[in-house]
Short mmCIF file of C-alpha atoms in Angstrom, two decimals:
data_model
loop_
_atom_site.label_atom_id
_atom_site.label_comp_id
_atom_site.label_asym_id
_atom_site.label_seq_id
_atom_site.Cartn_x
_atom_site.Cartn_y
_atom_site.Cartn_z
CA UNK T 1 100.29 119.72 102.30
CA UNK T 2 98.61 120.41 98.85
CA UNK T 3 100.74 120.01 95.65
CA UNK T 4 100.34 121.50 92.45
CA UNK T 5 99.97 118.17 90.46
CA UNK T 6 100.01 120.07 87.01
CA UNK T 7 103.65 121.00 87.58
CA UNK T 8 105.02 117.53 87.76
CA UNK T 9 103.53 115.88 85.20
CA UNK T 10 105.81 113.87 83.12
CA UNK T 11 105.40 113.03 80.20
CA UNK T 12 102.87 115.38 78.98
CA UNK T 13 100.35 112.69 77.59
CA UNK T 14 97.78 112.98 80.45
CA UNK T 15 94.64 110.95 79.90
CA UNK T 16 91.55 113.43 79.30
CA UNK T 17 89.70 114.25 82.73
CA UNK T 18 92.11 112.39 85.08
CA UNK T 19 92.38 115.50 87.10
CA UNK T 20 88.83 116.63 87.25
CA UNK T 21 88.12 118.37 90.54
CA UNK T 22 84.65 117.58 92.36
CA UNK T 23 82.91 120.87 93.99
CA UNK T 24 83.39 120.92 97.72
CA UNK T 25 81.35 123.13 100.01
CA UNK T 26 83.82 126.02 101.52
CA UNK T 27 83.50 128.45 104.36
CA UNK T 28 85.23 131.70 105.29
CA UNK T 29 86.85 133.46 108.01
CA UNK T 30 90.09 134.00 109.70
CA UNK T 31 91.72 130.64 111.05
CA UNK T 32 94.41 130.19 113.71
CA UNK T 33 96.04 127.47 111.59
CA UNK T 34 94.85 129.13 108.33
CA UNK T 35 94.23 126.03 106.23
CA UNK T 36 93.90 127.77 102.69
CA UNK T 37 96.83 130.39 103.28
CA UNK T 38 98.87 127.21 104.60
CA UNK T 39 98.57 125.45 101.39
CA UNK T 40 96.08 122.99 102.99
CA UNK T 41 93.08 123.56 100.64
CA UNK T 42 93.48 119.95 99.38
CA UNK T 43 94.80 120.22 95.92
CA UNK T 44 93.90 117.87 93.09
CA UNK T 45 92.98 114.87 95.19
CA UNK T 46 92.88 111.40 93.59
CA UNK T 47 90.49 110.28 96.11
CA UNK T 48 88.04 113.03 95.52
CA UNK T 49 88.31 112.43 91.76
CA UNK T 50 87.12 108.71 92.35
CA UNK T 51 84.04 109.20 94.33
CA UNK T 52 80.71 110.56 93.83
CA UNK T 53 79.90 112.69 96.96
CA UNK T 54 76.23 112.98 97.90
CA UNK T 55 74.73 116.37 97.65
CA UNK T 56 76.15 118.71 100.64
CA UNK T 57 74.25 118.44 103.89
CA UNK T 58 72.53 121.78 105.17
CA UNK T 59 74.60 123.95 107.59
CA UNK T 60 73.40 124.14 110.94
CA UNK T 61 70.87 126.95 111.14
CA UNK T 62 68.99 128.33 114.31
CA UNK T 63 68.87 126.51 117.63
CA UNK T 64 68.64 122.78 117.74
CA UNK T 65 68.83 120.10 120.73
CA UNK T 66 70.24 116.86 120.64
CA UNK T 67 71.74 114.58 123.51
CA UNK T 68 75.39 114.64 121.85
CA UNK T 69 77.01 117.22 119.68
CA UNK T 70 79.91 115.58 117.64
CA UNK T 71 82.45 118.13 116.14
CA UNK T 72 84.40 116.91 113.31
CA UNK T 73 82.95 114.67 110.46
CA UNK T 74 86.08 112.41 109.90
CA UNK T 75 86.73 108.83 111.02
CA UNK T 76 86.50 109.57 114.77
CA UNK T 77 83.40 111.70 114.80
CA UNK T 78 81.43 109.72 112.29
CA UNK T 79 82.23 106.69 114.40
CA UNK T 80 80.92 107.92 117.43
CA UNK T 81 77.86 109.35 115.89
CA UNK T 82 77.27 105.95 114.33
CA UNK T 83 77.40 104.17 117.65
CA UNK T 84 75.53 106.85 119.73
CA UNK T 85 72.66 106.85 117.06
CA UNK T 86 72.42 103.04 117.38
CA UNK T 87 72.19 103.19 120.86
CA UNK T 88 69.26 105.38 120.75
CA UNK T 89 71.01 108.98 121.38
CA UNK T 90 70.08 112.09 119.21
CA UNK T 91 73.00 113.30 117.37
CA UNK T 92 74.28 116.41 115.64
CA UNK T 93 77.48 116.27 113.69
CA UNK T 94 78.86 119.55 112.91
CA UNK T 95 81.60 119.79 109.86
CA UNK T 96 83.49 122.87 108.97
CA UNK T 97 83.84 121.62 105.19
CA UNK T 98 82.46 118.25 103.95
CA UNK T 99 82.73 114.99 105.20
CA UNK T 100 86.20 113.68 105.16
CA UNK T 101 87.71 116.55 103.71
CA UNK T 102 90.40 116.67 106.53
CA UNK T 103 93.08 113.86 107.13
CA UNK T 104 90.06 111.13 106.84
CA UNK T 105 89.74 111.85 103.14
CA UNK T 106 93.16 112.61 102.15
CA UNK T 107 95.50 110.37 103.90
CA UNK T 108 97.85 107.45 102.48
CA UNK T 109 94.99 104.66 102.98
CA UNK T 110 97.41 102.72 105.00
CA UNK T 111 95.63 100.67 108.05
CA UNK T 112 98.24 99.92 110.33
CA UNK T 113 97.73 97.98 114.03
CA UNK T 114 99.53 99.07 116.80
CA UNK T 115 100.96 102.93 117.61
CA UNK T 116 103.85 102.79 115.89
CA UNK T 117 107.44 102.10 117.57
CA UNK T 118 107.54 105.29 119.45
CA UNK T 119 104.01 105.37 120.61
CA UNK T 120 104.04 101.79 122.02
CA UNK T 121 107.28 102.73 123.97
CA UNK T 122 105.49 105.94 125.30
CA UNK T 123 102.59 103.69 126.40
CA UNK T 124 104.81 101.03 127.97
CA UNK T 125 106.78 103.69 130.01
CA UNK T 126 103.76 105.04 131.47
CA UNK T 127 101.45 102.05 132.02
CA UNK T 128 101.84 98.68 133.44
CA UNK T 129 102.73 95.69 131.12
CA UNK T 130 99.22 94.21 131.40
CA UNK T 131 97.62 97.70 130.73
CA UNK T 132 99.92 98.24 127.66
CA UNK T 133 98.96 95.03 126.43
CA UNK T 134 95.20 96.05 126.68
CA UNK T 135 96.16 99.09 125.08
CA UNK T 136 97.48 97.09 122.08
CA UNK T 137 94.24 95.09 122.13
CA UNK T 138 92.41 98.26 121.55
CA UNK T 139 94.14 98.74 118.39
CA UNK T 140 93.81 95.38 117.15
CA UNK T 141 90.04 95.76 118.13
CA UNK T 142 90.23 98.92 115.99
CA UNK T 143 91.14 96.84 112.85
CA UNK T 144 88.27 94.49 113.53
CA UNK T 145 85.89 97.33 113.84
CA UNK T 146 86.83 98.69 110.53
CA UNK T 147 86.15 95.35 108.93
CA UNK T 148 83.01 94.78 110.73
CA UNK T 149 81.35 98.09 109.78
CA UNK T 150 82.27 97.56 105.96
CA UNK T 151 80.45 94.24 106.05
CA UNK T 152 77.67 95.60 108.08
CA UNK T 153 77.08 98.91 105.99
CA UNK T 154 78.09 97.47 102.65
CA UNK T 155 81.04 99.98 102.35
CA UNK T 156 83.19 99.09 99.34
CA UNK T 157 86.48 100.87 99.89
CA UNK T 158 89.14 98.54 97.98
CA UNK T 159 90.48 96.72 100.94
CA UNK T 160 93.80 94.91 100.10
CA UNK T 161 95.63 92.98 102.87
CA UNK T 162 99.54 93.51 103.87
CA UNK T 163 101.77 96.28 105.14
CA UNK T 164 105.59 96.49 104.76
CA UNK T 165 107.90 98.43 107.09
CA UNK T 166 110.99 99.14 105.31
CA UNK T 167 114.42 99.76 106.74
CA UNK T 168 117.01 101.96 104.49
CA UNK T 169 120.18 100.86 105.83
CA UNK T 170 121.72 97.98 107.87
CA UNK T 171 121.37 99.52 111.33
CA UNK T 172 117.60 100.61 110.65
CA UNK T 173 117.31 96.71 109.66
CA UNK T 174 118.47 95.67 113.10
CA UNK T 175 116.28 98.10 114.64
CA UNK T 176 113.31 96.86 112.75
CA UNK T 177 114.13 93.28 113.89
CA UNK T 178 114.27 94.35 117.54
CA UNK T 179 111.00 96.06 117.30
CA UNK T 180 109.18 92.93 115.52
CA UNK T 181 110.75 90.63 118.08
CA UNK T 182 109.12 92.84 121.00
CA UNK T 183 105.73 92.93 119.30
CA UNK T 184 105.68 89.26 118.65
CA UNK T 185 106.77 88.43 122.49
CA UNK T 186 104.99 91.26 124.28
CA UNK T 187 101.78 91.19 122.17
CA UNK T 188 101.59 87.99 120.26
CA UNK T 189 101.15 89.62 116.90
CA UNK T 190 102.40 87.77 113.82
CA UNK T 191 104.88 89.46 112.01
CA UNK T 192 107.39 88.26 109.37
CA UNK T 193 110.86 89.32 108.60
CA UNK T 194 111.99 89.70 105.04
CA UNK T 195 115.82 89.85 104.57
CA UNK T 196 117.35 91.95 101.67
CA UNK T 197 117.76 89.23 99.18
CA UNK T 198 113.92 88.33 99.40
CA UNK T 199 112.90 91.90 98.95
CA UNK T 200 112.45 91.95 95.26
CA UNK T 201 109.65 89.58 95.86
CA UNK T 202 107.68 92.22 97.67
CA UNK T 203 109.03 95.59 96.43
CA UNK T 204 110.86 96.34 93.29
CA UNK T 205 113.44 99.24 94.82
CA UNK T 206 117.09 98.76 95.76
CA UNK T 207 116.59 101.48 98.12
CA UNK T 208 115.79 99.04 101.06
CA UNK T 209 117.89 96.70 103.17
CA UNK T 210 115.12 94.73 105.01
CA UNK T 211 111.32 94.90 105.83
CA UNK T 212 108.85 93.39 108.24
CA UNK T 213 105.45 92.39 106.78
CA UNK T 214 102.31 92.74 108.82
CA UNK T 215 99.69 90.41 107.13
CA UNK T 216 97.02 91.80 109.19
CA UNK T 217 97.25 95.37 108.33
CA UNK T 218 96.67 96.64 104.87
CA UNK T 219 95.24 99.58 103.00
CA UNK T 220 92.19 101.03 101.49
CA UNK T 221 90.38 104.04 99.94
CA UNK T 222 90.05 106.14 102.72
CA UNK T 223 87.51 108.71 101.46
CA UNK T 224 85.21 105.80 100.40
CA UNK T 225 85.35 104.65 103.76
CA UNK T 226 84.64 107.78 105.23
CA UNK T 227 81.69 108.53 103.24
CA UNK T 228 80.57 104.98 104.09
CA UNK T 229 80.76 105.81 107.76
CA UNK T 230 78.76 109.24 107.12
CA UNK T 231 75.91 107.26 105.26
CA UNK T 232 75.86 104.78 108.08
CA UNK T 233 75.95 107.24 110.82
CA UNK T 234 72.85 109.43 109.06
CA UNK T 235 70.74 105.77 108.28
CA UNK T 236 71.24 105.35 112.07
CA UNK T 237 69.40 108.76 112.66
CA UNK T 238 72.44 110.93 113.18
CA UNK T 239 71.94 114.62 111.69
CA UNK T 240 75.06 115.76 109.77
CA UNK T 241 75.61 119.42 109.26
CA UNK T 242 78.30 120.37 106.62
CA UNK T 243 79.76 124.08 106.20
CA UNK T 244 79.52 124.70 109.98
CA UNK T 245 82.56 125.48 111.51
CA UNK T 246 82.03 125.71 115.33
CA UNK T 247 83.12 129.11 116.65
CA UNK T 248 82.85 128.61 120.50
CA UNK T 249 81.31 126.24 123.00
CA UNK T 250 79.71 127.39 126.20
CA UNK T 251 80.69 124.90 128.68
CA UNK T 252 78.69 123.73 132.00
CA UNK T 253 76.13 121.46 132.89
CA UNK T 254 74.50 121.50 129.48
CA UNK T 255 76.84 122.85 126.81
CA UNK T 256 76.24 125.01 123.80
CA UNK T 257 78.19 124.42 120.74
CA UNK T 258 77.84 127.54 118.67
CA UNK T 259 78.29 128.12 114.85
CA UNK T 260 78.09 131.14 113.01
CA UNK T 261 74.45 130.54 112.21
CA UNK T 262 73.09 128.41 114.66
CA UNK T 263 73.68 126.63 118.01
CA UNK T 264 73.34 123.26 119.40
CA UNK T 265 72.21 122.79 123.23
CA UNK T 266 73.16 119.14 124.24
CA UNK T 267 74.20 117.10 127.18
CA UNK T 268 77.71 115.70 125.83
CA UNK T 269 80.09 117.00 123.40
CA UNK T 270 82.65 114.87 121.43
CA UNK T 271 85.66 116.79 119.94
CA UNK T 272 87.04 114.89 117.04
CA UNK T 273 88.43 117.93 114.91
CA UNK T 274 92.01 117.12 115.53
CA UNK T 275 94.47 119.64 113.88
CA UNK T 276 91.39 121.51 112.57
CA UNK T 277 89.48 121.95 115.94
CA UNK T 278 90.87 125.54 116.36
CA UNK T 279 91.38 126.40 112.77
CA UNK T 280 88.32 128.40 111.54
CA UNK T 281 89.11 131.62 113.70
CA UNK T 282 88.01 130.29 117.06
CA UNK T 283 89.65 128.95 120.43
CA UNK T 284 87.39 126.00 120.68
CA UNK T 285 89.40 123.96 123.05
CA UNK T 286 92.99 125.51 123.02
CA UNK T 287 93.99 123.14 126.03
CA UNK T 288 93.21 120.13 123.70
CA UNK T 289 94.92 121.77 120.50
CA UNK T 290 98.00 122.53 122.48
CA UNK T 291 99.15 119.14 122.87
CA UNK T 292 99.30 118.18 119.11
CA UNK T 293 101.55 119.34 116.40
CA UNK T 294 100.02 119.79 112.86
CA UNK T 295 102.49 118.14 110.20
CA UNK T 296 102.00 118.79 106.69
CA UNK T 297 102.25 115.70 104.22
CA UNK T 298 101.84 115.49 100.38
CA UNK T 299 100.77 113.00 98.07
CA UNK T 300 101.04 112.09 94.16
CA UNK T 301 99.18 109.63 92.03
CA UNK T 302 100.53 108.43 88.85
CA UNK T 303 98.88 107.34 85.73
CA UNK T 304 97.63 103.83 85.41
CA UNK T 305 100.38 101.69 85.43
CA UNK T 306 98.67 98.72 84.01
CA UNK T 307 98.13 95.36 85.99
CA UNK T 308 101.61 93.78 84.69
CA UNK T 309 103.63 96.73 85.45
CA UNK T 310 102.15 97.22 88.99
CA UNK T 311 102.69 93.74 89.65
CA UNK T 312 106.06 94.14 88.78
CA UNK T 313 106.51 97.17 91.22
CA UNK T 314 104.93 95.72 94.24
CA UNK T 315 104.20 92.02 93.66
CA UNK T 316 102.18 91.42 96.92
CA UNK T 317 100.34 94.80 96.37
CA UNK T 318 101.15 95.39 100.18
CA UNK T 319 101.20 98.96 101.36
CA UNK T 320 104.70 100.27 102.30
CA UNK T 321 106.30 102.99 104.36
CA UNK T 322 109.95 103.37 105.59
CA UNK T 323 111.20 103.34 109.12
CA UNK T 324 112.53 106.79 108.97
CA UNK T 325 111.17 109.35 111.46
CA UNK T 326 109.98 111.31 108.26
CA UNK T 327 108.99 108.47 106.37
CA UNK T 328 107.95 107.94 102.71
CA UNK T 329 105.11 105.87 102.24
CA UNK T 330 103.31 104.21 99.30
CA UNK T 331 100.92 101.50 97.79
CA UNK T 332 99.03 100.59 94.73
CA UNK T 333 95.49 101.88 94.13
CA UNK T 334 92.70 99.50 92.70
CA UNK T 335 93.05 100.82 89.22
CA UNK T 336 97.10 100.07 89.29
CA UNK T 337 98.27 103.60 90.01
CA UNK T 338 101.08 104.09 92.37
CA UNK T 339 100.01 106.54 95.33
CA UNK T 340 103.24 108.05 96.79
CA UNK T 341 103.44 110.26 99.80
CA UNK T 342 106.00 111.80 102.11
CA UNK T 343 106.06 114.07 105.21
CA UNK T 344 106.92 117.76 104.04
CA UNK T 345 110.34 118.19 104.83
CA UNK T 346 110.60 121.95 103.72
CA UNK T 347 108.19 124.09 105.83
CA UNK T 348 107.07 127.15 103.64
CA UNK T 349 107.77 125.78 100.13
CA UNK T 350 105.15 126.61 97.39
CA UNK T 351 102.77 123.90 96.56
CA UNK T 352 104.49 123.63 93.15
CA UNK T 353 107.90 123.02 94.69
CA UNK T 354 106.44 120.43 97.28
CA UNK T 355 105.24 118.56 94.28
CA UNK T 356 108.57 118.27 92.51
CA UNK T 357 110.02 117.25 95.98
CA UNK T 358 107.82 114.40 96.38
CA UNK T 359 108.27 113.36 92.91
CA UNK T 360 111.93 113.44 93.33
CA UNK T 361 111.75 111.18 96.23
CA UNK T 362 109.30 108.79 94.29
CA UNK T 363 111.94 108.46 91.66
CA UNK T 364 114.56 107.97 94.08
CA UNK T 365 112.70 104.77 95.41
CA UNK T 366 111.33 103.82 91.69
CA UNK T 367 113.42 105.40 89.03
CA UNK T 368 111.87 102.75 86.66
CA UNK T 369 109.01 104.79 86.72
CA UNK T 370 110.76 108.25 85.17
CA UNK T 371 108.64 107.91 81.98
CA UNK T 372 105.24 107.83 84.02
CA UNK T 373 103.12 110.61 84.26
CA UNK T 374 101.96 112.11 87.69
CA UNK T 375 98.14 112.96 87.31
CA UNK T 376 97.11 114.02 91.06
CA UNK T 377 98.98 115.88 93.60
CA UNK T 378 97.42 116.98 97.05
CA UNK T 379 98.26 116.96 100.85
CA UNK T 380 97.05 118.00 104.36
CA UNK T 381 97.94 118.24 107.81
CA UNK T 382 98.14 115.05 110.29
CA UNK T 383 98.20 115.46 113.88
CA UNK T 384 100.98 114.24 116.01
CA UNK T 385 101.67 114.24 119.78
CA UNK T 386 105.03 114.79 121.10
CA UNK T 387 105.28 111.02 122.44
CA UNK T 388 103.41 109.58 119.11
CA UNK T 389 100.94 108.00 121.21
CA UNK T 390 96.99 109.15 120.99
CA UNK T 391 95.56 111.58 123.24
CA UNK T 392 92.28 110.88 124.93
CA UNK T 393 90.44 112.79 127.57
CA UNK T 394 87.41 114.97 128.85
CA UNK T 395 86.89 118.64 129.83
CA UNK T 396 84.34 119.09 132.65
CA UNK T 397 82.96 115.79 132.81
CA UNK T 398 80.82 115.98 129.74
CA UNK T 399 83.07 117.25 126.79
CA UNK T 400 84.90 114.15 125.31
CA UNK T 401 88.08 114.53 123.06
CA UNK T 402 90.14 112.24 120.74
CA UNK T 403 93.00 113.01 118.76
CA UNK T 404 96.98 112.65 118.25
CA UNK T 405 96.81 109.39 116.02
CA UNK T 406 100.25 110.16 114.58
CA UNK T 407 99.71 108.42 111.52
CA UNK T 408 97.85 105.46 112.71
CA UNK T 409 94.42 106.90 112.41
CA UNK T 410 92.58 105.00 109.75
CA UNK T 411 91.72 102.04 112.33
CA UNK T 412 92.45 103.87 115.62
CA UNK T 413 90.27 106.82 114.97
CA UNK T 414 87.37 104.87 114.15
CA UNK T 415 88.00 103.02 117.58
CA UNK T 416 88.47 106.04 119.26
CA UNK T 417 85.07 107.18 118.32
CA UNK T 418 83.51 103.93 119.42
CA UNK T 419 85.37 104.54 122.91
CA UNK T 420 83.97 107.91 123.55
CA UNK T 421 80.45 106.60 122.71
CA UNK T 422 80.82 103.74 125.13
CA UNK T 423 82.17 106.31 127.76
CA UNK T 424 78.94 108.52 127.09
CA UNK T 425 76.80 105.36 127.35
CA UNK T 426 78.40 104.72 130.79
CA UNK T 427 81.27 102.02 129.81
CA UNK T 428 84.35 104.33 130.09
CA UNK T 429 86.93 101.53 131.03
CA UNK T 430 88.55 101.61 127.47
CA UNK T 431 88.44 104.99 126.78
CA UNK T 432 90.00 105.53 130.53
CA UNK T 433 92.81 103.21 129.82
CA UNK T 434 93.85 105.42 126.90
CA UNK T 435 93.41 108.69 128.62
CA UNK T 436 95.68 107.66 131.54
CA UNK T 437 98.56 108.47 128.90
CA UNK T 438 100.13 111.86 129.65
CA UNK T 439 100.64 114.34 126.94
CA UNK T 440 102.88 117.39 127.30
CA UNK T 441 101.76 120.56 125.33
CA UNK T 442 103.85 122.03 122.74
CA UNK T 443 106.24 124.23 124.14
CA UNK T 444 105.51 128.08 123.65
CA UNK T 445 101.95 127.41 122.11
CA UNK T 446 100.50 128.15 118.87
CA UNK T 447 102.92 131.59 118.43
CA UNK T 448 105.99 129.03 117.98
CA UNK T 449 104.56 126.04 116.89
CA UNK T 450 105.61 126.48 113.21
CA UNK T 451 109.02 127.38 113.78
CA UNK T 452 109.39 124.82 116.30
CA UNK T 453 108.10 122.28 113.79
CA UNK T 454 110.58 123.48 111.17
CA UNK T 455 113.65 123.15 113.38
CA UNK T 456 112.31 119.72 114.47
CA UNK T 457 111.87 118.73 110.82
CA UNK T 458 115.45 119.75 110.21
CA UNK T 459 116.45 117.75 113.43
CA UNK T 460 114.91 114.46 112.00
CA UNK T 461 116.08 114.79 108.60
CA UNK T 462 119.67 114.98 109.94
CA UNK T 463 119.02 111.96 112.36
CA UNK T 464 117.52 109.91 109.36
CA UNK T 465 120.57 110.93 107.24
CA UNK T 466 123.03 109.87 110.00
#
């Protein structure tokens, strides 16, 4: 969730204009998730400060028709819109705020193949080995799709290869080695184990005991990538409407998607709003939203370190995240800042206190940065499923949804949008493969979701500590 970066700047010599804010279109209304009141207004986001957004796209007004109405202009929604428009479908994309306003424009920028250890185990428990391998191959195809789209549409998003999974103690190192051996054997995906004596060649921190390097995964500027997808989708013929939160969907043979000022009559709907789907004072698809948990994350961006100091901190410039259930994650930006993020461990804390907590975690990993100013602080919500595997499905035969990427959304969400588009076009094999994964609803529904999350975070903090 967003943090007050001004409260954590150390020392005071901040470069002029470093924390400038860019205007964002807003929307009003009471929300079930209540993003602004839950501290989810974005904060002073480094990514927003380093892009030049196009002018806001006009809200939906009046009644329009389209073959497909896409709800949400993040990676998944824009990917679906791009693919469908290229196939000749007329497409309207409805976004409650601005394109990339949610997790697609504020995440850690880490592009990781696979589904994480827990997600992969959930898939392997529910699907035969051959189908689990096909599901893994879908995630690999998601990474290839990201690269292909960046090339085709000239999206400059600061791609940097390499991702480190870090273990914080010997027992976790052994677990990480077991996971690596399984991935190499079951999925033939190359990984490299880095023992503790070699770690200084990758990360200048005494916090870690071992690591696994995935050279195919990597990191990028997430908002630049998202805005590039938006440009490509519009160039292909999709219509984007910002400041257009959906308030209701009238289901039937020809669904009607309604906003406060307009309506879109269509043949198909793609729901790609994730945790914000029901966040604007409406229950758009409660049976879908009930199967994900919104979890807050916070990020900080330091002042520029300079090329030499940045190279000393992360010599290979790989992104990194630890293997705890509630991980810390970090990477170097293209301008040699350290970007450091963490899952919010204290639900309900004020943004300033969250910022201080994240800075303490940053200094626990890199105490040599005590003298470096923090110039940006922001955050938001990510969507987790209970089993950490992605959640795909359909409602009534003509409403498709994708969600629950559980920290692996930069590559997988774009692939999910492509699979939804394929399914609408009659090629549903890959979509249906992932739709076979069963997901339990969050116990107690929306009323107990926040207290249950706080209890769960406490439990996982204890488990990681022990």
